[in-house]
GROMACS .gro file of C-alpha atoms in nm:
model
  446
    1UNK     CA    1   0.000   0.000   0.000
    2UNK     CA    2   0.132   0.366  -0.085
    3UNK     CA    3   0.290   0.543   0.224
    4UNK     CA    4   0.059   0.866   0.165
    5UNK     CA    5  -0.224   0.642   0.135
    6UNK     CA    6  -0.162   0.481   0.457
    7UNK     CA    7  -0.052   0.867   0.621
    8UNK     CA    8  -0.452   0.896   0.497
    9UNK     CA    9  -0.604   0.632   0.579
   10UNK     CA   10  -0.443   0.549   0.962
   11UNK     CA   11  -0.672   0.794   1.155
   12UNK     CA   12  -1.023   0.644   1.048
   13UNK     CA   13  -0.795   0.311   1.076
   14UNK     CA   14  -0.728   0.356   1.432
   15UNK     CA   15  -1.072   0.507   1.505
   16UNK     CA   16  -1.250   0.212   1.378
   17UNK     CA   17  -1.057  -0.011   1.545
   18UNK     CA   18  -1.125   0.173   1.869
   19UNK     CA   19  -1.448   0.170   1.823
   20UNK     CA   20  -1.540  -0.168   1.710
   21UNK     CA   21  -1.320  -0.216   2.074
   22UNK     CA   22  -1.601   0.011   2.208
   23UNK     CA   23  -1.894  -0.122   2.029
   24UNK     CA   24  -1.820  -0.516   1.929
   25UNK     CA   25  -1.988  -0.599   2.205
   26UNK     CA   26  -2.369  -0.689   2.199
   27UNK     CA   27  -2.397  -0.689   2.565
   28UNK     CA   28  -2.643  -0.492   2.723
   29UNK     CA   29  -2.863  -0.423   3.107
   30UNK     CA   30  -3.112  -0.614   3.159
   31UNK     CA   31  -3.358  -0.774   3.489
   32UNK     CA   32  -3.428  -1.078   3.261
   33UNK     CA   33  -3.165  -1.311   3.049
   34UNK     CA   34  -3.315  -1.545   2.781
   35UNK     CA   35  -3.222  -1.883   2.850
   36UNK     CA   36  -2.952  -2.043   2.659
   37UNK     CA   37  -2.846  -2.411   2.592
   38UNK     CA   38  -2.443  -2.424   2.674
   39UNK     CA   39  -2.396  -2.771   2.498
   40UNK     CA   40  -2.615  -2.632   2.203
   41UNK     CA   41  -2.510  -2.287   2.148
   42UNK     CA   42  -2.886  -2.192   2.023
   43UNK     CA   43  -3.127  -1.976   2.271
   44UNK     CA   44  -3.401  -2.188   2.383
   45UNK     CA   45  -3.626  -1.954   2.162
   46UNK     CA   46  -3.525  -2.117   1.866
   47UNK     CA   47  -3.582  -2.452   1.996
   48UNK     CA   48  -3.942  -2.331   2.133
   49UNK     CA   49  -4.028  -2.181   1.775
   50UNK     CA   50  -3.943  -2.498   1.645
   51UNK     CA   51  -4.135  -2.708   1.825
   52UNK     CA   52  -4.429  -2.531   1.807
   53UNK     CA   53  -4.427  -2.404   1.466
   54UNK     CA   54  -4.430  -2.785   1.349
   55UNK     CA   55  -4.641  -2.951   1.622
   56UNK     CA   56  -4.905  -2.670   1.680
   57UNK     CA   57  -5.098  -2.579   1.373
   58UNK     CA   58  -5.307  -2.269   1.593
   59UNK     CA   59  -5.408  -1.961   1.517
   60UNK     CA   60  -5.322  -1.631   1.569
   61UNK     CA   61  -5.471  -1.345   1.700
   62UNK     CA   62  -5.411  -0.984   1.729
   63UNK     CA   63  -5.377  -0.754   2.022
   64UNK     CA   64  -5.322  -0.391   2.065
   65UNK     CA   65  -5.048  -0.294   2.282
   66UNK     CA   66  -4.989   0.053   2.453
   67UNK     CA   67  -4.625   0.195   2.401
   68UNK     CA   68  -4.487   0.501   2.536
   69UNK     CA   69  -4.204   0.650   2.385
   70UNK     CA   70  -3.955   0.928   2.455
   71UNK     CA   71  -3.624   1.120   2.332
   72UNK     CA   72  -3.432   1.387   2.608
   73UNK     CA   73  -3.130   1.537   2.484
   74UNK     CA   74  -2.971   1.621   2.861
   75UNK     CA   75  -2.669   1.808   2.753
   76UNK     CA   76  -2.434   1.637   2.916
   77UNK     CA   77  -2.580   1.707   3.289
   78UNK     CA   78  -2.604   1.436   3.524
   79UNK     CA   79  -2.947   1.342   3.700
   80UNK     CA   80  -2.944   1.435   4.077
   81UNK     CA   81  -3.069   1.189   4.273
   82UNK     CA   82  -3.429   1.379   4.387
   83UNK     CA   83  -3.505   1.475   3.980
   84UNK     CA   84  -3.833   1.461   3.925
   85UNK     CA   85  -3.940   1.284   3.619
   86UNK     CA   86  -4.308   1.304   3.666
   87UNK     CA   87  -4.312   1.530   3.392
   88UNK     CA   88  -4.201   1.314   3.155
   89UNK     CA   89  -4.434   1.015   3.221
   90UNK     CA   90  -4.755   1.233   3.302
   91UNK     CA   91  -4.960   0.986   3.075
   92UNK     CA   92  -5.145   0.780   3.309
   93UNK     CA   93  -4.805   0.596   3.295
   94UNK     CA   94  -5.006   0.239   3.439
   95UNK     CA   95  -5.211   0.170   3.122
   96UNK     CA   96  -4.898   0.141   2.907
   97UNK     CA   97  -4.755  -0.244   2.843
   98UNK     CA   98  -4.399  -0.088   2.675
   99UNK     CA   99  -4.168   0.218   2.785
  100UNK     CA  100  -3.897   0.323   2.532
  101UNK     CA  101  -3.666   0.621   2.689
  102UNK     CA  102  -3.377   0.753   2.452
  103UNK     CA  103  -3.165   1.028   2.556
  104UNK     CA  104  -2.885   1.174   2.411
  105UNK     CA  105  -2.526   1.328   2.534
  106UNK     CA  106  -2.590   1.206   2.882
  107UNK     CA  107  -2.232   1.288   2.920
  108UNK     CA  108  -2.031   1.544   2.778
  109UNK     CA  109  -1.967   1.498   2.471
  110UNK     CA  110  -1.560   1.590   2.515
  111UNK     CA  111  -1.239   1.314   2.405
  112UNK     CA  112  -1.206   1.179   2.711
  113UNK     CA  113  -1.588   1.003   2.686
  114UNK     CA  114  -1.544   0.947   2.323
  115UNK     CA  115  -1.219   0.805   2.283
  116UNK     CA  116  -1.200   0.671   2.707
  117UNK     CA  117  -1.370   0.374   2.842
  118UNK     CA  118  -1.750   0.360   2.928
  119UNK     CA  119  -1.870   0.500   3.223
  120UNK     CA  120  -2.208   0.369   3.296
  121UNK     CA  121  -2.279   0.551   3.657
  122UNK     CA  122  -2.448   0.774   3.458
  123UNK     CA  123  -2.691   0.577   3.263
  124UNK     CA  124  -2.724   0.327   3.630
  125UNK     CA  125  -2.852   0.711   3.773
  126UNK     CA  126  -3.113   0.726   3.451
  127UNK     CA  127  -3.237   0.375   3.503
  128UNK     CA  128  -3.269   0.380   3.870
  129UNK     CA  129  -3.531   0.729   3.836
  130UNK     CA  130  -3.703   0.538   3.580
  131UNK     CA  131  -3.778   0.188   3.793
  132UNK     CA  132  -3.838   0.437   4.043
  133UNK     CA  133  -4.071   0.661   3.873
  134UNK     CA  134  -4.275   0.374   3.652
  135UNK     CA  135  -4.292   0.116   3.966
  136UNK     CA  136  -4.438   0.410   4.197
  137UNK     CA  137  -4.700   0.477   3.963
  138UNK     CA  138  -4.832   0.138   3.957
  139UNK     CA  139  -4.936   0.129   4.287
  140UNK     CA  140  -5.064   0.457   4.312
  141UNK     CA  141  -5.214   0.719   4.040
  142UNK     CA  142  -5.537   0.879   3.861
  143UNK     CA  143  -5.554   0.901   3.527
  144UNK     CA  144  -5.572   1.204   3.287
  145UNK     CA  145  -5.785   1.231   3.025
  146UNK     CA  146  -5.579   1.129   2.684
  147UNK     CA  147  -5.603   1.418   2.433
  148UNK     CA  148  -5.809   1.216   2.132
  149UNK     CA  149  -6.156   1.228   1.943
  150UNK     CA  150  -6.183   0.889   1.967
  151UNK     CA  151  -6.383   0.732   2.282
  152UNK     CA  152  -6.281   0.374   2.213
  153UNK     CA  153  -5.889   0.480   2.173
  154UNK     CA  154  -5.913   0.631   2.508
  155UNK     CA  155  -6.108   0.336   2.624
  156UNK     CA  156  -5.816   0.103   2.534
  157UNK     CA  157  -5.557   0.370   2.656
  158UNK     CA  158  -5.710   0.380   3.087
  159UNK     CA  159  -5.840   0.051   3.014
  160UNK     CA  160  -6.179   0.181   3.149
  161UNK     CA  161  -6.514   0.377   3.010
  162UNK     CA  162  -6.394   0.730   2.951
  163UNK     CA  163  -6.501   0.962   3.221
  164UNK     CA  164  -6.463   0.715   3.453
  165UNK     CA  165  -6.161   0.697   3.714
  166UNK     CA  166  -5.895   0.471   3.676
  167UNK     CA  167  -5.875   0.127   3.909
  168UNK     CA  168  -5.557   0.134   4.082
  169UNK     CA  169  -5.283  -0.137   4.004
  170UNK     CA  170  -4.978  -0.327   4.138
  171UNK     CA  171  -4.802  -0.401   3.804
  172UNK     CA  172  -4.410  -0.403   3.835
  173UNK     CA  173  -4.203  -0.274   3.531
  174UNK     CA  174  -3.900  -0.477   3.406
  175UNK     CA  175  -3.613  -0.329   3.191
  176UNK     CA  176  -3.518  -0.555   2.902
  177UNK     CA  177  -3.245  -0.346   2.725
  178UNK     CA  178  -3.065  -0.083   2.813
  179UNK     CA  179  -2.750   0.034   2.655
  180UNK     CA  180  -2.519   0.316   2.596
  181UNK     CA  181  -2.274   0.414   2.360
  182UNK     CA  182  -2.071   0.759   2.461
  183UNK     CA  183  -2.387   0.942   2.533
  184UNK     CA  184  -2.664   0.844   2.338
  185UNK     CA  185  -2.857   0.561   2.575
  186UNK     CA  186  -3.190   0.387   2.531
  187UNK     CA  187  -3.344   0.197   2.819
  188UNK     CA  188  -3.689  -0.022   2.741
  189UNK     CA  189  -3.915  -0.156   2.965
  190UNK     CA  190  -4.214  -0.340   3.003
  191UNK     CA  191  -4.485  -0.462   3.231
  192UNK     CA  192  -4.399  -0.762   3.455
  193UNK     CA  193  -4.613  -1.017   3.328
  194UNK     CA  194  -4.491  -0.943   2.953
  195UNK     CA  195  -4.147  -1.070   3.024
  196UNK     CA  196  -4.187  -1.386   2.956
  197UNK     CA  197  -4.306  -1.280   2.622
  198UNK     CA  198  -4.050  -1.099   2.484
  199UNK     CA  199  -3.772  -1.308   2.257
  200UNK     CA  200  -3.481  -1.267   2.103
  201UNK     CA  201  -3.385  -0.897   2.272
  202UNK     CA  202  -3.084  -0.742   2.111
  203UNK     CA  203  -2.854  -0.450   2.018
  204UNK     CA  204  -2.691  -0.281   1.762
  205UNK     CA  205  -2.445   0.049   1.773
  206UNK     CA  206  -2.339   0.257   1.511
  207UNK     CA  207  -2.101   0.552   1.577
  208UNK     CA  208  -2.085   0.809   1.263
  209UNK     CA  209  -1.958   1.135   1.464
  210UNK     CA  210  -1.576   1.183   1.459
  211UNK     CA  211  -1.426   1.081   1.132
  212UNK     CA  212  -1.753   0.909   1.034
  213UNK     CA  213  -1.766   0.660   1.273
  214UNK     CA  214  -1.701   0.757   1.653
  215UNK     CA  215  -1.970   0.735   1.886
  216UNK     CA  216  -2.062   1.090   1.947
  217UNK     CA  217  -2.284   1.086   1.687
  218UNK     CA  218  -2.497   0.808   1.551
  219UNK     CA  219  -2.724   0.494   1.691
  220UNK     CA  220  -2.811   0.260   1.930
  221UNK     CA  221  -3.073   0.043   1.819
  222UNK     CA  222  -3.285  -0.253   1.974
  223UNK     CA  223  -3.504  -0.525   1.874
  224UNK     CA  224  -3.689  -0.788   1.991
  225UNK     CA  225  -3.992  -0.948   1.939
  226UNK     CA  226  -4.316  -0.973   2.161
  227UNK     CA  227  -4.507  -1.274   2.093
  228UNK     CA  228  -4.485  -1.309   1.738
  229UNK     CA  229  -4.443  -0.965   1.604
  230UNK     CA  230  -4.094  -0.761   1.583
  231UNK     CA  231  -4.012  -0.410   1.729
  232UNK     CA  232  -3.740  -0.231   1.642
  233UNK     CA  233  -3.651   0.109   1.800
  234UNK     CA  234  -3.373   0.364   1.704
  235UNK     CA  235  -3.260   0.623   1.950
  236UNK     CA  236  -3.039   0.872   1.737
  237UNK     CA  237  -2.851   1.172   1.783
  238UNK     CA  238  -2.759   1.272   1.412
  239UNK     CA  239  -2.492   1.583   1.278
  240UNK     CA  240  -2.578   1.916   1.388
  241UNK     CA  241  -2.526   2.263   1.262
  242UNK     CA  242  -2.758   2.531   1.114
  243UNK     CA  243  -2.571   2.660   0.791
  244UNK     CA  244  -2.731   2.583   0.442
  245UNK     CA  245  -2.662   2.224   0.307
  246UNK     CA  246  -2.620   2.073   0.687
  247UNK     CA  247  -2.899   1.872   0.654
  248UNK     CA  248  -2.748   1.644   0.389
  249UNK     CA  249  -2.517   1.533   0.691
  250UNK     CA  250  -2.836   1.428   0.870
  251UNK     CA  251  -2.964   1.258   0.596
  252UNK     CA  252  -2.595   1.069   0.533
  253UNK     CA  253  -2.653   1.001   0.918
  254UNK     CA  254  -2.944   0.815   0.865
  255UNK     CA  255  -2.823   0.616   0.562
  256UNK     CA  256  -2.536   0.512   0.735
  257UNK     CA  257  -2.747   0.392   1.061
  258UNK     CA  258  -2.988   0.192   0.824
  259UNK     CA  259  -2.690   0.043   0.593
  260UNK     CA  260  -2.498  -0.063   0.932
  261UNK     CA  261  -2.740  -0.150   1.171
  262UNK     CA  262  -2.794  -0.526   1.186
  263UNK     CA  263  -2.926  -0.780   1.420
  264UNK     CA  264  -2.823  -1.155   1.434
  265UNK     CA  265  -3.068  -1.361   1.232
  266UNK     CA  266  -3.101  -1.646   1.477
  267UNK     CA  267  -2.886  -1.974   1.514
  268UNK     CA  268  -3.248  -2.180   1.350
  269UNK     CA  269  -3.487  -1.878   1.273
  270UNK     CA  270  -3.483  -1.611   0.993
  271UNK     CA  271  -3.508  -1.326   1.251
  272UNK     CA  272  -3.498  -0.924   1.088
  273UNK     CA  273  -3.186  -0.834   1.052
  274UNK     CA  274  -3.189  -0.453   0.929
  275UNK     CA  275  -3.436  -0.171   1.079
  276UNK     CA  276  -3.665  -0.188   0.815
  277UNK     CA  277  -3.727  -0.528   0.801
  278UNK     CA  278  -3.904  -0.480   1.112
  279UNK     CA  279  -4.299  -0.499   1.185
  280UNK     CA  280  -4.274  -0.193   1.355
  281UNK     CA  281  -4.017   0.104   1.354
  282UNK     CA  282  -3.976   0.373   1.577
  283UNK     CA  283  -3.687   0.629   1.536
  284UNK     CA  284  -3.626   0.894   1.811
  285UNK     CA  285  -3.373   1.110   1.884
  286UNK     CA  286  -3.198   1.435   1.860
  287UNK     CA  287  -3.233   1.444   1.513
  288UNK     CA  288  -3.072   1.790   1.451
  289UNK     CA  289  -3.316   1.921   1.179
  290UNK     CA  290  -3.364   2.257   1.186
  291UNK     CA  291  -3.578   2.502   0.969
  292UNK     CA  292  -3.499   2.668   0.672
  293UNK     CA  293  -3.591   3.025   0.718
  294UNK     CA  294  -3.358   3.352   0.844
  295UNK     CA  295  -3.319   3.337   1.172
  296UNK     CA  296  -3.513   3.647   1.243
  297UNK     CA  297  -3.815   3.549   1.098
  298UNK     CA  298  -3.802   3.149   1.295
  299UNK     CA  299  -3.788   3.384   1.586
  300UNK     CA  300  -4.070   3.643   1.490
  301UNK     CA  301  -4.273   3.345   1.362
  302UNK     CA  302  -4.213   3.091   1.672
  303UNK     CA  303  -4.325   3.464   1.889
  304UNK     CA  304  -4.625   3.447   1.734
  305UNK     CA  305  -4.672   3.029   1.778
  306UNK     CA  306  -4.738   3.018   1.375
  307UNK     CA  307  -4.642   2.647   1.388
  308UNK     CA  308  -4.751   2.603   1.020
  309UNK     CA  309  -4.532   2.859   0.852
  310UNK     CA  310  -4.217   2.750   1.043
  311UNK     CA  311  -4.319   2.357   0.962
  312UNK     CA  312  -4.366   2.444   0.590
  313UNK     CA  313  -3.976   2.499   0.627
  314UNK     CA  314  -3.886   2.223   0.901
  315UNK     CA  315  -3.590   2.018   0.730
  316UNK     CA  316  -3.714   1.685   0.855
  317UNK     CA  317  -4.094   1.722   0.694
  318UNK     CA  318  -3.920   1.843   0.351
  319UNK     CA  319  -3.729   1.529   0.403
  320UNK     CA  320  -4.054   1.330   0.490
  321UNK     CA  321  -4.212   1.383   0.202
  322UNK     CA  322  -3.991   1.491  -0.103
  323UNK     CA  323  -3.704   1.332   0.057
  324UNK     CA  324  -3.525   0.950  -0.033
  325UNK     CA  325  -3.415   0.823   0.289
  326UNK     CA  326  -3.703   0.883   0.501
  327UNK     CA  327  -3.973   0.893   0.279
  328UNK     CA  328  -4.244   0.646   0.339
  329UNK     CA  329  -4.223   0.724   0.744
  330UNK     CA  330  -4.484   0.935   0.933
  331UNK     CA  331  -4.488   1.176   1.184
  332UNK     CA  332  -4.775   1.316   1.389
  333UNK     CA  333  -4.906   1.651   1.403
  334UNK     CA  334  -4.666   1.866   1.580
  335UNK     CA  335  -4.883   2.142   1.825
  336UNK     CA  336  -4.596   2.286   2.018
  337UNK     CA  337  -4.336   2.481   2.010
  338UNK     CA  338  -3.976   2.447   1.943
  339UNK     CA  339  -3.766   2.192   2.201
  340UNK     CA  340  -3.431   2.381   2.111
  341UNK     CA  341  -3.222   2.604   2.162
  342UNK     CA  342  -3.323   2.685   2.533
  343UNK     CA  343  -3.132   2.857   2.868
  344UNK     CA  344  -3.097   2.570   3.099
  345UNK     CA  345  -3.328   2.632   3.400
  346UNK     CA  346  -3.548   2.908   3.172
  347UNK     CA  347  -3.807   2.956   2.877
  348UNK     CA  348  -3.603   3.160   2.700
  349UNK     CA  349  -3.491   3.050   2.408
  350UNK     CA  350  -3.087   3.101   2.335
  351UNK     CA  351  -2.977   3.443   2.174
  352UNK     CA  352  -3.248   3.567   2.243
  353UNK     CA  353  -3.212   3.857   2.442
  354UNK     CA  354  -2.863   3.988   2.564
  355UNK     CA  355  -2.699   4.085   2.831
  356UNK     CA  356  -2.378   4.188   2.803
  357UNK     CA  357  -2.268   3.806   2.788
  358UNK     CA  358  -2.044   3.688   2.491
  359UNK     CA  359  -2.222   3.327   2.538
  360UNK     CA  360  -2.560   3.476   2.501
  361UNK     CA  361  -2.430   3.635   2.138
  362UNK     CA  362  -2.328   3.241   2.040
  363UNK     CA  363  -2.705   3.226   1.868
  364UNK     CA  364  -2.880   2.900   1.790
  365UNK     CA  365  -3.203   2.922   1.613
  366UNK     CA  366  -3.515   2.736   1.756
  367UNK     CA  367  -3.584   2.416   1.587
  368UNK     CA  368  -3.774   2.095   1.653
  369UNK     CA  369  -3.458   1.876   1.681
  370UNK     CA  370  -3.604   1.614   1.899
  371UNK     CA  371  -3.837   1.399   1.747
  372UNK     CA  372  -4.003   1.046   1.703
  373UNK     CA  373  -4.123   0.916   1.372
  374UNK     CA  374  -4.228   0.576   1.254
  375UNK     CA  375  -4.211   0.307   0.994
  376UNK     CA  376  -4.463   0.028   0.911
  377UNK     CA  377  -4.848  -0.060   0.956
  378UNK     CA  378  -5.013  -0.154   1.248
  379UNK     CA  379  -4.864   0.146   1.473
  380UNK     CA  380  -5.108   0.435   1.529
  381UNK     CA  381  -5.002   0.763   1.703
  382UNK     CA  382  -5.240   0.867   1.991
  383UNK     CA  383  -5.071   1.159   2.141
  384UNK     CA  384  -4.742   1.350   2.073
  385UNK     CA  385  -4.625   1.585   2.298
  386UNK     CA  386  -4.364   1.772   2.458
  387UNK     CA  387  -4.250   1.825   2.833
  388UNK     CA  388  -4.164   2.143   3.026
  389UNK     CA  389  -3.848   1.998   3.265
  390UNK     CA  390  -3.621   2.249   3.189
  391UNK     CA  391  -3.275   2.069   3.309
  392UNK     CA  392  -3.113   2.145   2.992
  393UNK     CA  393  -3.132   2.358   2.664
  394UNK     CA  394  -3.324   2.060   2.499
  395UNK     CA  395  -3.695   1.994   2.591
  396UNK     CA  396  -3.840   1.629   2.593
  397UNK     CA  397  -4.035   1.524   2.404
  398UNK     CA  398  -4.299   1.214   2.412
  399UNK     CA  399  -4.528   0.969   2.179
  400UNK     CA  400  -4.798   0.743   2.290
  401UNK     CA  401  -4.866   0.475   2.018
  402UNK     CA  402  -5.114   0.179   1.992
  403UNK     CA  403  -4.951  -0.114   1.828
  404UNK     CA  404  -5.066  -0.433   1.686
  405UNK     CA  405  -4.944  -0.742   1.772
  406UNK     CA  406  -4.965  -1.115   1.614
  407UNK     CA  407  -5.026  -1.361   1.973
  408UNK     CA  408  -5.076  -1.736   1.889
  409UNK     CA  409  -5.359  -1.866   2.058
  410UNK     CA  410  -5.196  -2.170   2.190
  411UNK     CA  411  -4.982  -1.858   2.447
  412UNK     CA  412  -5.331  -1.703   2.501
  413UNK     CA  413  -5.428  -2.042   2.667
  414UNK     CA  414  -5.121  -2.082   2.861
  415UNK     CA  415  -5.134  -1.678   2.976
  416UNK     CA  416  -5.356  -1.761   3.264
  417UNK     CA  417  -5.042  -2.039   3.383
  418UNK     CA  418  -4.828  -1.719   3.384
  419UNK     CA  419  -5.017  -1.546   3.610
  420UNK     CA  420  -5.075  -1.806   3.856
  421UNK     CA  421  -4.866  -1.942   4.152
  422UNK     CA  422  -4.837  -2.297   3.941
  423UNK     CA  423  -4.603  -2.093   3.699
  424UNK     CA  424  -4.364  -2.033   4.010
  425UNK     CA  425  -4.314  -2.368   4.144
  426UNK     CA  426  -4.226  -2.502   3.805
  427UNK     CA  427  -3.842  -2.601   3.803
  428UNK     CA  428  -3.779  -2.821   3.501
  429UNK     CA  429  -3.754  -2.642   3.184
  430UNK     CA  430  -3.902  -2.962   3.017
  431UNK     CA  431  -4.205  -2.883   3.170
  432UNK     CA  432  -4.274  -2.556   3.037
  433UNK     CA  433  -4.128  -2.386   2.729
  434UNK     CA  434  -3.784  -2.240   2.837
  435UNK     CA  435  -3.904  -1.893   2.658
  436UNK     CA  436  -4.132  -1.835   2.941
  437UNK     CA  437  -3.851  -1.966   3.224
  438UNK     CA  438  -3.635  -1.675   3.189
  439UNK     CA  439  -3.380  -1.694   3.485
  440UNK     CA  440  -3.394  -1.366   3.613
  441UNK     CA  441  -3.060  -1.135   3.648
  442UNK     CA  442  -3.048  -0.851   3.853
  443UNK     CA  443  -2.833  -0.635   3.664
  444UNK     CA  444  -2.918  -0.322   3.839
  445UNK     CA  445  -2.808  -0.253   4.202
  446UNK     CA  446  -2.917   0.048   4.356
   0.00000   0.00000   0.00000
């Protein structure tokens, strides 16, 4: 090889090298591990979907599932241990079966946390307020009224008549990923008795920040499967900047995540490997798309909460629909304002006003960078929404879907074993399908 070439090439050389270091692993949190053969080598999911696929000729069913879904970008400030997070679940947080919480830069996004070893005290802090917050609300809330026309979508949301006041519950949340790559994190959970339901659960990290493929920028994906439908959800943070042509980073962003995302496909099944060949898609994130008008007139507009004019210019709806690499995904109606650029601790938006300060004369332009869009049929948006906690210059912001899901009806019939005492004093993994004996691993300690 030609010495220049090599002088060229040796920095994304070493770079990928410490990152495949930093990312090769698949390893991620989690209260529950799937159970795996040691002899075999194959998860007992394949063996179960095996088995039942050629002895059990049933039938299957679908169910709609509640999922709850949120992107933070916390700008690099760490949690203190009395935060509040009500804000961000204040969605009658008991009726949903799946939480999905994505943040981005919850640490600083400076060398030492790109190039240095994980820290993970940080994203620990995150998941402890989160079994905190979702576990307290199970035993003890009241319901809001879910903003939607539809009677029998906010029937299925409260699980009751609406009007009428939620029952009170004792459902437990479990997280079954959670992982983190430099500062972009995503942490899922789901209701107790689901557990045993979920297969195959899995990661995938893509780093395209420094020299294309650091992990200051880019992905961190999951999937698994609940029953016998597949989820896959995308937390991003994607190139920023506000100059003319930026966007086409983004967009490169996103190609790159899609081309090198991929999941195993399963030692016996022919599990989805890349995000789209998913049932159901959900990308969230700091998405960095900002809108294409003079600065002064975002500002004058965004005074005057003309959400149309400014959205006839947002980057990521031109990209929506006229685009190529996210067309054919939807978003729902956006009714609030801006999440960015924000003084921490304020509603002011940054540059702004000024006050003498050189920082406040740094300007950033308000834009709806944080946002959740999907891919696929069978998901429909009930709510989206922002939050007001004000901890950094990023506001959160939230989606409530209702998804369907494929259940055989031979698990329908066993469901009621699950939720009995029987189910506990079963020890032989012969006995009942080792999907549903998932040896549980404590993986948090608080």
């Amino acid at each position: 090889m030609p010495a220049k070439l090599v002088e060229v090439m040796w920095p994304a050389l070493v770079a990928n090298k410490i990152l495949h270091k930093r990312l090769g692993s698949r390893n991620f949190v989690a209260d529950y591990q799937s159970y795996t053969d040691p002899l075999l080598g194959i998860t007992s999911d394949d063996q179960l979907s095996i088995t039942t696929n050629s002895i059990l000729n049933d039938h299957r069913d679908t169910e709609k599932y509640k999922v709850f879904v949120s992107t933070w970008n916390i700008g690099g400030i760490a949690p203190d241990e009395g935060l509040n997070i009500e804000d961000l679940l204040e969605t009658c947080s008991k009726s949903f079966d799946i939480y999905v919480f994505g943040f981005q830069e919850i640490v600083p996004l400076k060398a030492s946390n790109v190039l240095g070893s994980e820290d993970n005290k940080i994203s620990t802090k995150w998941n402890s307020l989160i079994r905190e917050a979702l576990n307290k609300r199970t035993h003890h809330y009241c319901c809001k009224d879910i903003e939607s026309d539809d009677d029998n979508i906010k029937q299925d949301l409260k699980g009751n008549i609406p009007g009428q006041q939620c029952k009170s519950a004792s459902q437990d949340f479990h997280c079954i990923i959670s992982k983190q790559m430099v500062g972009i994190m995503i942490s899922v959970w789901v209701r107790s008795d689901l557990s045993p339901f979920i297969r195959h659960p899995c990661v995938s990290c893509v780093g395209c920040g420094i020299m294309g493929c650091l992990g200051n920028k880019g992905s961190v994906s999951v999937r698994f499967l609940l029953h016998e439908t597949s989820f896959c959800f995308v937390c991003s943070h994607l190139a920023s900047g506000g100059k003319e042509g930026d966007e086409k980073h983004r967009n490169s962003n996103v190609a790159e995540i899609f081309s090198r995302t991929s999941f195993p496909k399963g030692t016996l099944l022919d599990l989805p490997r890349k995000i789209l060949d998913h049932d159901h898609v959900i990308l969230l994130g700091d998405l960095n798309y900002r809108i294409s008008m003079p600065e002064e007139t975002t500002r004058l507009l965004v005074e005057k909460r003309d959400w149309d004019s400014l959205l006839e210019n947002d980057q990521l709806k031109m990209e929506l629909v006229n685009g190529h690499i996210l067309r054919g995904w939807h978003e729902g109606t956006i009714k609030f304002a801006p999440t960015y650029k924000y003084f921490p601790n304020s509603d002011l938006y940054y540059g702004c006003c000024y006050h003498g300060s050189k920082k406040a004369a740094k300007k950033r332009s308000p834009a709806w960078c944080d946002r959740v869009i999907w891919f696929g049929n069978g998901l429909k948006q009930i709510e989206y929404s922002r939050s007001e906690s004000k901890l950094s210059d990023h506001r959160p912001v939230k989606a409530l879907f209702t998804a369907e899901v494929k259940v055989s009806s031979s698990f329908k019939n066993l469901s009621s074993l699950f939720m009995s005492e029987r189910f506990e004093q079963i020890k032989n993994v012969f006995q009942v399908s080792p999907e549903f004996a998932c040896k549980k691993q404590s993986s948090f300690r608080f």
